[in-house]
Coordinates of N, CA and C and ligand atoms in Angstrom, one line a residue:
X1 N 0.8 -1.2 0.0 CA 0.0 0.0 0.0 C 0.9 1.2 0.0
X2 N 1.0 2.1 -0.7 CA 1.5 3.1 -1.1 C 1.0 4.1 0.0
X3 N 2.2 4.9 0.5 CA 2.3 6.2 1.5 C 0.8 7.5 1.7
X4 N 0.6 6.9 -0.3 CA -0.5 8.0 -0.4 C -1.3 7.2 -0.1
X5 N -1.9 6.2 -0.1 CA -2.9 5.5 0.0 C -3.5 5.2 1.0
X6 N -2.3 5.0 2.2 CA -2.6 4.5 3.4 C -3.1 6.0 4.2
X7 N -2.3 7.2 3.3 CA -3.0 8.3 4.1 C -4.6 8.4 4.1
X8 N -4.7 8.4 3.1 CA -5.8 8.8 2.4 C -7.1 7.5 3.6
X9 N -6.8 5.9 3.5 CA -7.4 5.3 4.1 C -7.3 5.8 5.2
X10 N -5.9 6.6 6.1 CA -6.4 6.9 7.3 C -7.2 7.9 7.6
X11 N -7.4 9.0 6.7 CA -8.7 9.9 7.1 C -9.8 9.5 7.1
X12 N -9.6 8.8 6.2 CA -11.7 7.9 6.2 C -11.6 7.4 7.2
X13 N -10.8 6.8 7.9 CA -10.9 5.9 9.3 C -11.3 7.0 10.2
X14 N -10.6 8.0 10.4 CA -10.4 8.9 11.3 C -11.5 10.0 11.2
X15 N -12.2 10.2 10.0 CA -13.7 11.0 9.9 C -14.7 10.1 10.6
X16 N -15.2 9.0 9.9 CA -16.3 8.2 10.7 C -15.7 7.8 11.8
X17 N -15.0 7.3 12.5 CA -14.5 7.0 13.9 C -14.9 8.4 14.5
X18 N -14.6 9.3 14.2 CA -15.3 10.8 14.8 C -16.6 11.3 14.3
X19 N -16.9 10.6 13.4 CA -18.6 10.5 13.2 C -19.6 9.4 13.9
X20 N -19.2 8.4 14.1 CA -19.9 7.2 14.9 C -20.8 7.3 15.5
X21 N -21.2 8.6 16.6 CA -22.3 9.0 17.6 C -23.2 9.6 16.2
X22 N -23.0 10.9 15.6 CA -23.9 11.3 14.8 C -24.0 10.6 13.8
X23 N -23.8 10.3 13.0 CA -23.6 9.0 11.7 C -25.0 9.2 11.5
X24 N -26.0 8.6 12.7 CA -27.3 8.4 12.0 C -28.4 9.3 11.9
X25 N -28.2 10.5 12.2 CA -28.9 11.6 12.4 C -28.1 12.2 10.9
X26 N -26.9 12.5 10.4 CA -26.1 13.2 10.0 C -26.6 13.1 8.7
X27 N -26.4 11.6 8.5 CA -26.6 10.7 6.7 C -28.0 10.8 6.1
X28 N -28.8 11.2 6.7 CA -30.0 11.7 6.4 C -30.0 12.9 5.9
X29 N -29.5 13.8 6.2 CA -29.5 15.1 5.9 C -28.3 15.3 4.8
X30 N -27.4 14.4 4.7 CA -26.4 14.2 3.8 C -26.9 13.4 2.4
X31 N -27.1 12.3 2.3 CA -27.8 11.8 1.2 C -29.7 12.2 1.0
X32 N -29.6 12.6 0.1 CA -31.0 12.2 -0.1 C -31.4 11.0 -0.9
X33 N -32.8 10.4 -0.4 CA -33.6 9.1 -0.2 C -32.5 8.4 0.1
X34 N -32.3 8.5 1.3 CA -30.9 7.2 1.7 C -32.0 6.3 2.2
X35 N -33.2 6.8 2.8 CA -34.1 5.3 3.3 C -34.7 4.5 1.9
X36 N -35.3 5.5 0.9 CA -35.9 4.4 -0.1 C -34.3 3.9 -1.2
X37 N -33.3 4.0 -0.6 CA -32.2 4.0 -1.8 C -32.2 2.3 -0.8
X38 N -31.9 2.8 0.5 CA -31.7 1.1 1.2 C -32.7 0.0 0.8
X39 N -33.7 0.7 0.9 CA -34.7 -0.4 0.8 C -34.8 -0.9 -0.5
X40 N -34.7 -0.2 -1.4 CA -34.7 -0.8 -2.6 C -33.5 -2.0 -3.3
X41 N -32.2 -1.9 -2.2 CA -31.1 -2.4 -1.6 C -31.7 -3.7 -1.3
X42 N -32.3 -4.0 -0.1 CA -33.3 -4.9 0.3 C -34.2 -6.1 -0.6
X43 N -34.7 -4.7 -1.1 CA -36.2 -4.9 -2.5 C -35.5 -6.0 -3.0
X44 N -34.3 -5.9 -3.7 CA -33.7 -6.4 -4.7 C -33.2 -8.1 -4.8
X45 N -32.8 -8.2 -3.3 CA -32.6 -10.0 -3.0 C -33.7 -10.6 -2.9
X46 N -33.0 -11.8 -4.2 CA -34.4 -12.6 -4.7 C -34.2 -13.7 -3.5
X47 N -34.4 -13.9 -2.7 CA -34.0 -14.9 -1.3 C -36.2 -14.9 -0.7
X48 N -36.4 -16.1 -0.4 CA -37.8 -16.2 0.1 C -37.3 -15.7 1.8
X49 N -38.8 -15.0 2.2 CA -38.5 -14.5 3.7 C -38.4 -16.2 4.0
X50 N -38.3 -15.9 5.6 CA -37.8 -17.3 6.1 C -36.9 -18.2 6.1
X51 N -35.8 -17.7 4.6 CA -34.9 -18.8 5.0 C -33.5 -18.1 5.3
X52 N -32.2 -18.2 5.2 CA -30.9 -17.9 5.9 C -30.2 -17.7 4.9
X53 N -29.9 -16.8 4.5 CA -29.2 -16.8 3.2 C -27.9 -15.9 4.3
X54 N -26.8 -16.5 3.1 CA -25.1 -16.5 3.5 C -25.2 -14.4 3.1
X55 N -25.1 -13.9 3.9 CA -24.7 -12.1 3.1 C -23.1 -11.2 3.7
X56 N -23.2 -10.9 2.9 CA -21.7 -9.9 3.4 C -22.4 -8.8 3.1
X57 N -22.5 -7.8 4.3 CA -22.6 -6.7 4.6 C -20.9 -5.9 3.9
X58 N -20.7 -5.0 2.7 CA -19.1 -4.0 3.0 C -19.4 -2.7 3.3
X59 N -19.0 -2.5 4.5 CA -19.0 -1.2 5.2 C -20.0 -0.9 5.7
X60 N -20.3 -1.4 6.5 CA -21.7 -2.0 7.4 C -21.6 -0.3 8.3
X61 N -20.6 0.3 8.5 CA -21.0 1.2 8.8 C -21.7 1.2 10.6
X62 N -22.5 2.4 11.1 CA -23.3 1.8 12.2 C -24.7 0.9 11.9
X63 N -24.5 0.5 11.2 CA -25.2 -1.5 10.4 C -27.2 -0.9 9.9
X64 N -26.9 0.6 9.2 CA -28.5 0.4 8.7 C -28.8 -0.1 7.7
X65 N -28.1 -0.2 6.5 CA -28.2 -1.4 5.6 C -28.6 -2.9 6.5
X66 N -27.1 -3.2 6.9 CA -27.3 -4.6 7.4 C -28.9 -5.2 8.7
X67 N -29.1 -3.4 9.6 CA -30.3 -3.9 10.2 C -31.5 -4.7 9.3
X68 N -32.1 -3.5 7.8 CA -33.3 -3.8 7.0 C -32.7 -5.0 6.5
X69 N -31.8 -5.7 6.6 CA -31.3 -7.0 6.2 C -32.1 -8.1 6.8
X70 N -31.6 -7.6 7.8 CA -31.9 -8.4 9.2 C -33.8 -8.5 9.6
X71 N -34.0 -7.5 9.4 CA -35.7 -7.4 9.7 C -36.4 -8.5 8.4
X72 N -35.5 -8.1 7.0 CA -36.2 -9.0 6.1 C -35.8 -10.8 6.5
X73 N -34.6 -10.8 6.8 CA -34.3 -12.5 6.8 C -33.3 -12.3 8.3
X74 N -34.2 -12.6 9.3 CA -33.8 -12.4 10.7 C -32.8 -13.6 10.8
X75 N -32.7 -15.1 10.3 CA -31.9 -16.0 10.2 C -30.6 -16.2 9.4
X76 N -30.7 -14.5 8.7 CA -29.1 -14.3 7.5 C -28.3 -14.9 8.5
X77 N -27.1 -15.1 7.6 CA -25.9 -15.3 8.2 C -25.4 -14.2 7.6
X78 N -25.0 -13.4 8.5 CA -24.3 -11.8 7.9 C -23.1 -11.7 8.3
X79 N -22.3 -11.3 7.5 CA -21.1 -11.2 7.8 C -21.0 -9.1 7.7
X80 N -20.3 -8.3 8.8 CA -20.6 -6.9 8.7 C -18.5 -7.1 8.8
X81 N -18.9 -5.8 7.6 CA -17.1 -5.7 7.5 C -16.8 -4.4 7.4
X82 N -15.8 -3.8 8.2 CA -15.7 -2.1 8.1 C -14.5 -1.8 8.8
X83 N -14.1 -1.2 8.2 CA -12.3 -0.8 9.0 C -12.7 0.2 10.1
X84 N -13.7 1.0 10.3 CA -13.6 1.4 11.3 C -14.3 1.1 12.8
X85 N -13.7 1.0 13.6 CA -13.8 -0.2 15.1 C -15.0 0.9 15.4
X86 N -15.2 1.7 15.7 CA -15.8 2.4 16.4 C -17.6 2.6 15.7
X87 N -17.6 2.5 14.0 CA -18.8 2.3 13.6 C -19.1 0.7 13.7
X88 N -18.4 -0.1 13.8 CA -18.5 -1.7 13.9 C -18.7 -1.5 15.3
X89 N -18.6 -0.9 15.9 CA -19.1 -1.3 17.7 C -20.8 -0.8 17.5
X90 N -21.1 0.3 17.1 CA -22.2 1.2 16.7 C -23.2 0.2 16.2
X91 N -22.8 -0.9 15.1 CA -23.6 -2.1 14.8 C -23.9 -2.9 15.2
X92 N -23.1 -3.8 16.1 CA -22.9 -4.6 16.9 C -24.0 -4.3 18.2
X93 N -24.1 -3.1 18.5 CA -24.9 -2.8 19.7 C -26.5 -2.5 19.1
X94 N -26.4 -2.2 17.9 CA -27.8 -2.2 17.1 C -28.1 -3.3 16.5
X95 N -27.3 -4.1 16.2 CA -27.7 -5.5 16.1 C -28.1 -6.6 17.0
X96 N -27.3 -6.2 18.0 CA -27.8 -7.1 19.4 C -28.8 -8.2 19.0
X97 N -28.7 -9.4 19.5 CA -29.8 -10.3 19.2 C -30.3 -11.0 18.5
X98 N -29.5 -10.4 16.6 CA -29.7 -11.0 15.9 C -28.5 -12.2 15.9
X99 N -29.2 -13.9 15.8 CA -28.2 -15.0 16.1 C -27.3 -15.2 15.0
X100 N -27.1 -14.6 13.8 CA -25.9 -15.1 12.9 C -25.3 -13.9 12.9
X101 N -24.6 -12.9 13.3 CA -24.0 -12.2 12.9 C -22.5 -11.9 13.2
X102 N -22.0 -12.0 12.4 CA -20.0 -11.8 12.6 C -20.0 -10.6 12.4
X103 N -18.3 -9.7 12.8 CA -18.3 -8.8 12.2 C -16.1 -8.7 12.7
X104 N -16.0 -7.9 11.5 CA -15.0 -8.2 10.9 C -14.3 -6.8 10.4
X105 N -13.3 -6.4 11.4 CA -12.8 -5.0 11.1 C -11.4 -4.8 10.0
X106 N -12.3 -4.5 8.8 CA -10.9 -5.0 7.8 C -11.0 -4.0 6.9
X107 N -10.2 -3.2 6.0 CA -10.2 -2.8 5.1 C -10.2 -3.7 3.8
X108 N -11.1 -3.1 2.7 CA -11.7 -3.6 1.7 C -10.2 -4.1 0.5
X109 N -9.2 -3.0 0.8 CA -7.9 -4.0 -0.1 C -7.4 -4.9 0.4
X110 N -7.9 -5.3 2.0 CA -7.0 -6.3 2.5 C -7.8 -7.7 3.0
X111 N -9.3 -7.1 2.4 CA -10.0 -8.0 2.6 C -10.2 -9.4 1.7
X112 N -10.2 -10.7 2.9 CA -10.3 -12.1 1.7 C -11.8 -12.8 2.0
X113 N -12.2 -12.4 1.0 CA -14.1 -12.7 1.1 C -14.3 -14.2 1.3
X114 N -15.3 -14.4 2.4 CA -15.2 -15.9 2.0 C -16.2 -16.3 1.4
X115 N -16.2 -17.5 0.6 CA -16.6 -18.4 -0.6 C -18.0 -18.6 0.0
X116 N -18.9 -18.9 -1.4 CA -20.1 -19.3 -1.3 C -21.1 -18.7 -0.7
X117 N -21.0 -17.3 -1.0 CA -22.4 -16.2 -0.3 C -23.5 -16.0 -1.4
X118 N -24.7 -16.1 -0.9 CA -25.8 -15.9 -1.4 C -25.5 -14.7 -2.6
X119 N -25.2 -13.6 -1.6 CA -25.5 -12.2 -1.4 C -24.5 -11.3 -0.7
X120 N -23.6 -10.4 -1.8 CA -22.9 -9.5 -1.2 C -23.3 -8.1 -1.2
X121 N -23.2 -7.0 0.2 CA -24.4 -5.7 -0.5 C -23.2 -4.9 0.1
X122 N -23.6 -3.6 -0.2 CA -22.9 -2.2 -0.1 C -23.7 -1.1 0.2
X123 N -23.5 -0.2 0.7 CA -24.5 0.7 0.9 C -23.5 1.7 1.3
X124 N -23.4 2.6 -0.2 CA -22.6 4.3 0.5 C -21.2 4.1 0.7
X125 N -20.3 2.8 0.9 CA -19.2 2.3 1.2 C -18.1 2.6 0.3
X126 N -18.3 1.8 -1.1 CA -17.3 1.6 -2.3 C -17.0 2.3 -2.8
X127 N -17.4 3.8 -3.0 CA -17.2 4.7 -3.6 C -15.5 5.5 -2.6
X128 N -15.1 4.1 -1.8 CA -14.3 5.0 -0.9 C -12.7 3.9 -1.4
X129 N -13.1 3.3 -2.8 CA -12.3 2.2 -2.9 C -11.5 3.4 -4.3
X130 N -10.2 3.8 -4.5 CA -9.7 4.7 -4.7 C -9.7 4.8 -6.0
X131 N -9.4 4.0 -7.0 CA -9.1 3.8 -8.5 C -10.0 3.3 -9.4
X132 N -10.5 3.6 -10.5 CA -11.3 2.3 -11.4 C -10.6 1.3 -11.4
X133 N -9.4 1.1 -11.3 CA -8.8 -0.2 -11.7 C -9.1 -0.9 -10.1
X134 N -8.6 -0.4 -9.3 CA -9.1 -1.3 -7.5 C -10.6 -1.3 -7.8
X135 N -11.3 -0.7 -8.2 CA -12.7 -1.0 -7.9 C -13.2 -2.2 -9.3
X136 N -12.8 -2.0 -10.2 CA -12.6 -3.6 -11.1 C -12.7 -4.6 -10.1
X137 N -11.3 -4.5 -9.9 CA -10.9 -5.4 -9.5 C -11.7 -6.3 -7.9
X138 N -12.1 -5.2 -7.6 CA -12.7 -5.3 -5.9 C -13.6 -6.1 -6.5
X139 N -14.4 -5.9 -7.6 CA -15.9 -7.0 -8.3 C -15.6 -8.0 -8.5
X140 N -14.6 -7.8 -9.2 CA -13.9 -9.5 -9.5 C -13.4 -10.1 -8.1
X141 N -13.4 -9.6 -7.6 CA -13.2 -10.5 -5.7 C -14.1 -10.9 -5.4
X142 N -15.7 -10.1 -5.3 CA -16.9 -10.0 -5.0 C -17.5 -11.2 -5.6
X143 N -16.7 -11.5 -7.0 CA -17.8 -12.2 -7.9 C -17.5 -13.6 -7.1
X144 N -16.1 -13.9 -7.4 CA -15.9 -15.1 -6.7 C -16.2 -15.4 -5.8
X145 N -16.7 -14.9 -4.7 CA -17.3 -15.0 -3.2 C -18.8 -15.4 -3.2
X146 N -19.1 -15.2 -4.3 CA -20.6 -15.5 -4.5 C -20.5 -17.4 -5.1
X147 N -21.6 -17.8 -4.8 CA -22.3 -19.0 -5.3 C -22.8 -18.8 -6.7
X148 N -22.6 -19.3 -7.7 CA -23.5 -19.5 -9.0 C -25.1 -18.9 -8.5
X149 N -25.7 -18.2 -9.4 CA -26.7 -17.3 -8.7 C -26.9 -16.7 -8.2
X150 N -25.8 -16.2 -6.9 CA -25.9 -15.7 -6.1 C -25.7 -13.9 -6.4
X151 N -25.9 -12.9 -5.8 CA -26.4 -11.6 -6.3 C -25.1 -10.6 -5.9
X152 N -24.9 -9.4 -6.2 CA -23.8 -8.3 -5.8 C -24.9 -7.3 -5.7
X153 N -25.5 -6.3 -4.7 CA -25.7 -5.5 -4.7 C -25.4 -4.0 -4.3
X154 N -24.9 -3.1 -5.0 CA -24.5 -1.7 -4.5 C -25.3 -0.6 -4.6
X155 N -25.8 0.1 -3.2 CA -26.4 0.8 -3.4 C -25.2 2.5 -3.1
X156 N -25.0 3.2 -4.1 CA -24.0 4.4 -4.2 C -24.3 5.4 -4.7
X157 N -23.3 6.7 -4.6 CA -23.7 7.5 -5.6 C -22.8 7.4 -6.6
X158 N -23.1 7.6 -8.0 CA -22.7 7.5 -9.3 C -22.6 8.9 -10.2
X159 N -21.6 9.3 -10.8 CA -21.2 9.6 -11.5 C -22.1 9.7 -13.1
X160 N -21.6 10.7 -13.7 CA -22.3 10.4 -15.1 C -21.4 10.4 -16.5
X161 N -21.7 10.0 -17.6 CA -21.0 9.9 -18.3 C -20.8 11.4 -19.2
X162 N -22.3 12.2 -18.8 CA -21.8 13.9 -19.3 C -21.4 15.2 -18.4
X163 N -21.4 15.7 -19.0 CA -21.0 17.0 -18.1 C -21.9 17.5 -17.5
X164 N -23.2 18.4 -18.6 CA -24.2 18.8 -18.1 C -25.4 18.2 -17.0
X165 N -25.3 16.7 -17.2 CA -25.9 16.1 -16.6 C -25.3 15.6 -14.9
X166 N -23.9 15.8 -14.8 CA -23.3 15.7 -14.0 C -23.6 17.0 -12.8
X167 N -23.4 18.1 -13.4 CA -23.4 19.3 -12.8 C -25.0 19.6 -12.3
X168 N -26.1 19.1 -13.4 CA -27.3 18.9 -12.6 C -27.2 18.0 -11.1
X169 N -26.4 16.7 -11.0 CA -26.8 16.1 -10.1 C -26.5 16.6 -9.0
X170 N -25.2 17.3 -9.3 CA -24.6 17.9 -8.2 C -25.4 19.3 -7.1
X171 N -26.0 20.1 -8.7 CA -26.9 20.9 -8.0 C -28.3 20.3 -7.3
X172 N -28.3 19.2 -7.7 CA -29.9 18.9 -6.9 C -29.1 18.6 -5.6
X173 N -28.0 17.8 -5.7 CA -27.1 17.6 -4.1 C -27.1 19.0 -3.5
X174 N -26.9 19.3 -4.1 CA -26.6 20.9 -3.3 C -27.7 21.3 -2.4
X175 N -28.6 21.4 -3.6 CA -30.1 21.8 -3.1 C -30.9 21.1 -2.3
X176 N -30.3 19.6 -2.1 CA -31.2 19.2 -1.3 C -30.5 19.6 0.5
X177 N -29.1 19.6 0.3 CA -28.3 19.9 1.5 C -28.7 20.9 2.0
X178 N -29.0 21.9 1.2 CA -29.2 23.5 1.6 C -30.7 23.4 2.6
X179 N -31.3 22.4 2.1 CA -32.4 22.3 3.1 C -32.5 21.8 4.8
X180 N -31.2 21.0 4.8 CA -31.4 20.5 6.2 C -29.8 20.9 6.7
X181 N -28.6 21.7 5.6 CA -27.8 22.1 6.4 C -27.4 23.8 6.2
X182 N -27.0 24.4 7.4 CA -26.3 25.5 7.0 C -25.3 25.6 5.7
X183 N -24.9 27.0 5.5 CA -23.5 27.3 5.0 C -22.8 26.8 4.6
X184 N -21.9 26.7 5.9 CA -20.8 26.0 6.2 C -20.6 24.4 6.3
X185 N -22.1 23.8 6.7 CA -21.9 22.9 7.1 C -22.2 21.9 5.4
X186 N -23.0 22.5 4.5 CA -22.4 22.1 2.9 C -21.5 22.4 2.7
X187 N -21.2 23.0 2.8 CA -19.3 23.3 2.3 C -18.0 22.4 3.0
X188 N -18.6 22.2 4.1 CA -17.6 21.1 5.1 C -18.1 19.7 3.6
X189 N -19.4 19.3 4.1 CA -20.1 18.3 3.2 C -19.3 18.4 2.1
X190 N -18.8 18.7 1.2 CA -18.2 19.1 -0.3 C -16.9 18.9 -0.3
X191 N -16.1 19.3 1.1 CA -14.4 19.6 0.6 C -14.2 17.9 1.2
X192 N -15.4 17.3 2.0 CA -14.9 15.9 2.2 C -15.2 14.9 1.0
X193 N -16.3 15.5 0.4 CA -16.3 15.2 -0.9 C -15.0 14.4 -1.8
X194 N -14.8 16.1 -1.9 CA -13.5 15.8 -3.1 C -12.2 15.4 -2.4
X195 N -12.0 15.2 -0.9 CA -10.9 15.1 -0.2 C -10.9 13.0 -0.4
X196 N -12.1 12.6 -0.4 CA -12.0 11.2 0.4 C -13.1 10.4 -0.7
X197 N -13.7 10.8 -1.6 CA -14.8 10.1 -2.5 C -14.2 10.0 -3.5
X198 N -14.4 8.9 -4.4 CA -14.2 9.0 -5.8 C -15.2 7.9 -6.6
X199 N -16.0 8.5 -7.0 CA -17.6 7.6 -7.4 C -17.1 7.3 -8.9
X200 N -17.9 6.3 -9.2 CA -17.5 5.9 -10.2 C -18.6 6.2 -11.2
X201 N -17.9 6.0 -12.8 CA -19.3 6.9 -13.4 C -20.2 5.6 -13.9
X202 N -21.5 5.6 -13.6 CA -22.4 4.2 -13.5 C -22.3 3.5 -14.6
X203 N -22.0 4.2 -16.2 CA -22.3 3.1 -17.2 C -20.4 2.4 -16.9
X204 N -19.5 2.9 -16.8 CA -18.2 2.3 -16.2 C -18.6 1.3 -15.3
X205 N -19.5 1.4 -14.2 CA -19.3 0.6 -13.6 C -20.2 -1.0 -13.8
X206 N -20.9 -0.2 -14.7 CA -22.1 -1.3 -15.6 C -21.2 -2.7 -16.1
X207 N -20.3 -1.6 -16.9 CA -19.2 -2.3 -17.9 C -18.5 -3.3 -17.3
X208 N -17.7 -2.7 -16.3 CA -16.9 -3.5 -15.3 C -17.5 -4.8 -14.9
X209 N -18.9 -4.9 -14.4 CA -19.0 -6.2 -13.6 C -19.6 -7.4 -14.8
X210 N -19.9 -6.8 -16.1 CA -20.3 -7.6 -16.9 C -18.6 -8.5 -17.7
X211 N -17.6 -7.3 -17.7 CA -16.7 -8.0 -18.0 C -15.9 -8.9 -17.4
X212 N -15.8 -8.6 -15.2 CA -15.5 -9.6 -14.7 C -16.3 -10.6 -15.0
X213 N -17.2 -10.9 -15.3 CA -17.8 -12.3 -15.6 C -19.2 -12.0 -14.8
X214 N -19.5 -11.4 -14.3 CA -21.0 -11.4 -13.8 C -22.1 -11.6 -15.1
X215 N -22.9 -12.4 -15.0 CA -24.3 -12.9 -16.3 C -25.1 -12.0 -16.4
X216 N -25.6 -11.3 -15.3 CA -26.7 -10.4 -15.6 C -26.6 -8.9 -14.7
X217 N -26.6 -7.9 -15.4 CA -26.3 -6.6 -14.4 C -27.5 -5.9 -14.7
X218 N -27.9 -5.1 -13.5 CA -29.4 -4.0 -13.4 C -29.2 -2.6 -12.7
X219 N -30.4 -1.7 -13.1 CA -30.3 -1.1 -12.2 C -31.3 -0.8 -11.5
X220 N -31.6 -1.3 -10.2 CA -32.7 -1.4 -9.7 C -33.3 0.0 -9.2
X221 N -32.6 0.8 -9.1 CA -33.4 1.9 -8.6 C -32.3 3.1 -9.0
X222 N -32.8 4.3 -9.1 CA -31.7 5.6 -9.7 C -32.5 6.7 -9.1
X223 N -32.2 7.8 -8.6 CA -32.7 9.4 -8.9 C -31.7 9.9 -8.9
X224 N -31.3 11.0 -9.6 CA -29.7 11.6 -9.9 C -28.5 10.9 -9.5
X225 N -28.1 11.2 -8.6 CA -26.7 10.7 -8.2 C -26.6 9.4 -7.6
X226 N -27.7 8.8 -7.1 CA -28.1 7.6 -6.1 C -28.4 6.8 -7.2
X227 N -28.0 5.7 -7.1 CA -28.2 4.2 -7.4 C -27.6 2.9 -6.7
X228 N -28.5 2.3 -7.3 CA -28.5 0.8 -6.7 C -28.5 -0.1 -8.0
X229 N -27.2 -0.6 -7.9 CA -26.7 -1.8 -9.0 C -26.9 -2.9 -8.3
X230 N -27.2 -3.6 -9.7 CA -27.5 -5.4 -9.0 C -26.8 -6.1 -10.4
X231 N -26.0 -7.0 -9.9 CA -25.7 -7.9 -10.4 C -25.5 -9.5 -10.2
X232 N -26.3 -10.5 -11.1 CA -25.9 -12.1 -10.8 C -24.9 -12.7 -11.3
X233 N -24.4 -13.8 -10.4 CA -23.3 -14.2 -10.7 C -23.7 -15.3 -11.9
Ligands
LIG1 C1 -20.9 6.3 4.6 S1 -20.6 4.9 5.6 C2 -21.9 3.8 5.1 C3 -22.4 3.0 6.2 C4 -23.7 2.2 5.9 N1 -23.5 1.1 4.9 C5 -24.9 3.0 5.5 O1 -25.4 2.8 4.4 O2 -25.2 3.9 6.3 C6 -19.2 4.2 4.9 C7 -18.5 3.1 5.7 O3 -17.6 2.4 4.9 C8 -16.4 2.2 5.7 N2 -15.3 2.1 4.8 C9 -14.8 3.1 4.0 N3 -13.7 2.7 3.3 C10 -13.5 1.4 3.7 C11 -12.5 0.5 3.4 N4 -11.5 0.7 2.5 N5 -12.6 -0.7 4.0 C12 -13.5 -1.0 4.9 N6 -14.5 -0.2 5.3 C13 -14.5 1.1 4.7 C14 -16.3 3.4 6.7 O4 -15.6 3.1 7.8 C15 -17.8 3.6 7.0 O5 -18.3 3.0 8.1

């Protein structure tokens, strides 16, 4: 891991580890439809209620993805993986009770997925994975970790392939911030932006998982910058 790299992964540690307590009040006001973007996250595994399907939570975060996981198939085996200790404690205490749950404090370049999962999901995470070529690559890890049929779901924000269409999404971001934050407190929102994000642009990342070998790629749900990709193995 390169000097720059490890820096870079240490501020994302070191933001959310100092975000932890607010996180879930915060990300609301930060993303817009982060609840119907999850659910549709959710929506999307073809798994019958009732049974236990194998899932990897990446970047489980303080675990709201992984909870609506859990409410839909209370018997997952969920695996929650996040380099930062302090939002992995945040889930673990919100999880309480549910009986299959591991959790696993790793970063995503150093992570070795294990074999034969239903269902791997994402929520808000990947976009923190630094290169197109690492985030290829990261799929092609993902795929293999999956069972024949088994699903990849990412729910992120995305990039566009134009300009003008780009600079709209960004204004509706803006706009929608301006409603639940001050000033400053978009502008903080922004410079972490471009200090620690690098989204990928959606038809790229279309491309990417059909070429690692994934059979069928979707997009299950979009409004500007938000989407939720689905892919089967
Ligand atoms: C914006 S939060 C999303 C949390 C949750 N999935 C949600 O939807 O609210 C991103 C999470 O990804 C984790 N993360 C970022 N980069 C990571 C990496 N390289 N390896 C592991 N976890 C990472 C962060 O620690 C953080 O908890």
């Amino acid at each position: 891991m390169s000097g720059e790299h490890g820096d870079r992964m240490a501020s994302i540690r070191e933001n959310f580890s100092g975000r932890s307590e607010v996180y879930d009040s915060d990300i609301i006001r930060l993303v817009p439809n982060y609840e119907v973007m999850l659910r549709a996250a959710v929506d999307s595994l073809p798994f019958d209620t009732g049974t236990s399907p194998r899932i990897v939570d990446l970047g489980t975060g303080t675990g709201a993805l992984a909870h609506r996981i859990l409410t839909r198939y209370p018997q997952a085996q969920l695996l929650c993986v996040d380099m930062t200790k302090e939002m992995l404690q945040k889930a673990q205490s919100r999880l309480n009770g549910y009986p299959n749950v591991t959790y696993l404090e790793k970063d995503f370049y150093d992570l070795q997925m294990p074999p034969g999962q239903d269902a791997v999901m994402a929520s808000l995470s990947l976009h923190h994975i630094v290169t197109d070529e690492d985030k290829r690559s990261f799929y092609a890890k993902v795929l293999r970790s999956l069972r024949p049929g088994g699903v990849f779901v990412n729910a992120d924000a995305v990039l566009s392939t134009d300009d003008w269409v780009e600079d709209l999404y960004m204004r509706r971001w803006v706009e929608f911030m301006g409603g639940t934050l001050d000033e400053q407190g978009v502008q903080a929102v922004l410079d972490r932006y471009r200090r620690e994000d690098s989204l990928p642009v959606l038809m790229d990342q279309l491309r990417w998982l059909s070429e690692v070998g994934f059979s069928k790629v979707d997009v299950i749900w979009k409004n500007y910058m938000g989407a939720v990709v689905w892919a089967r193995k």
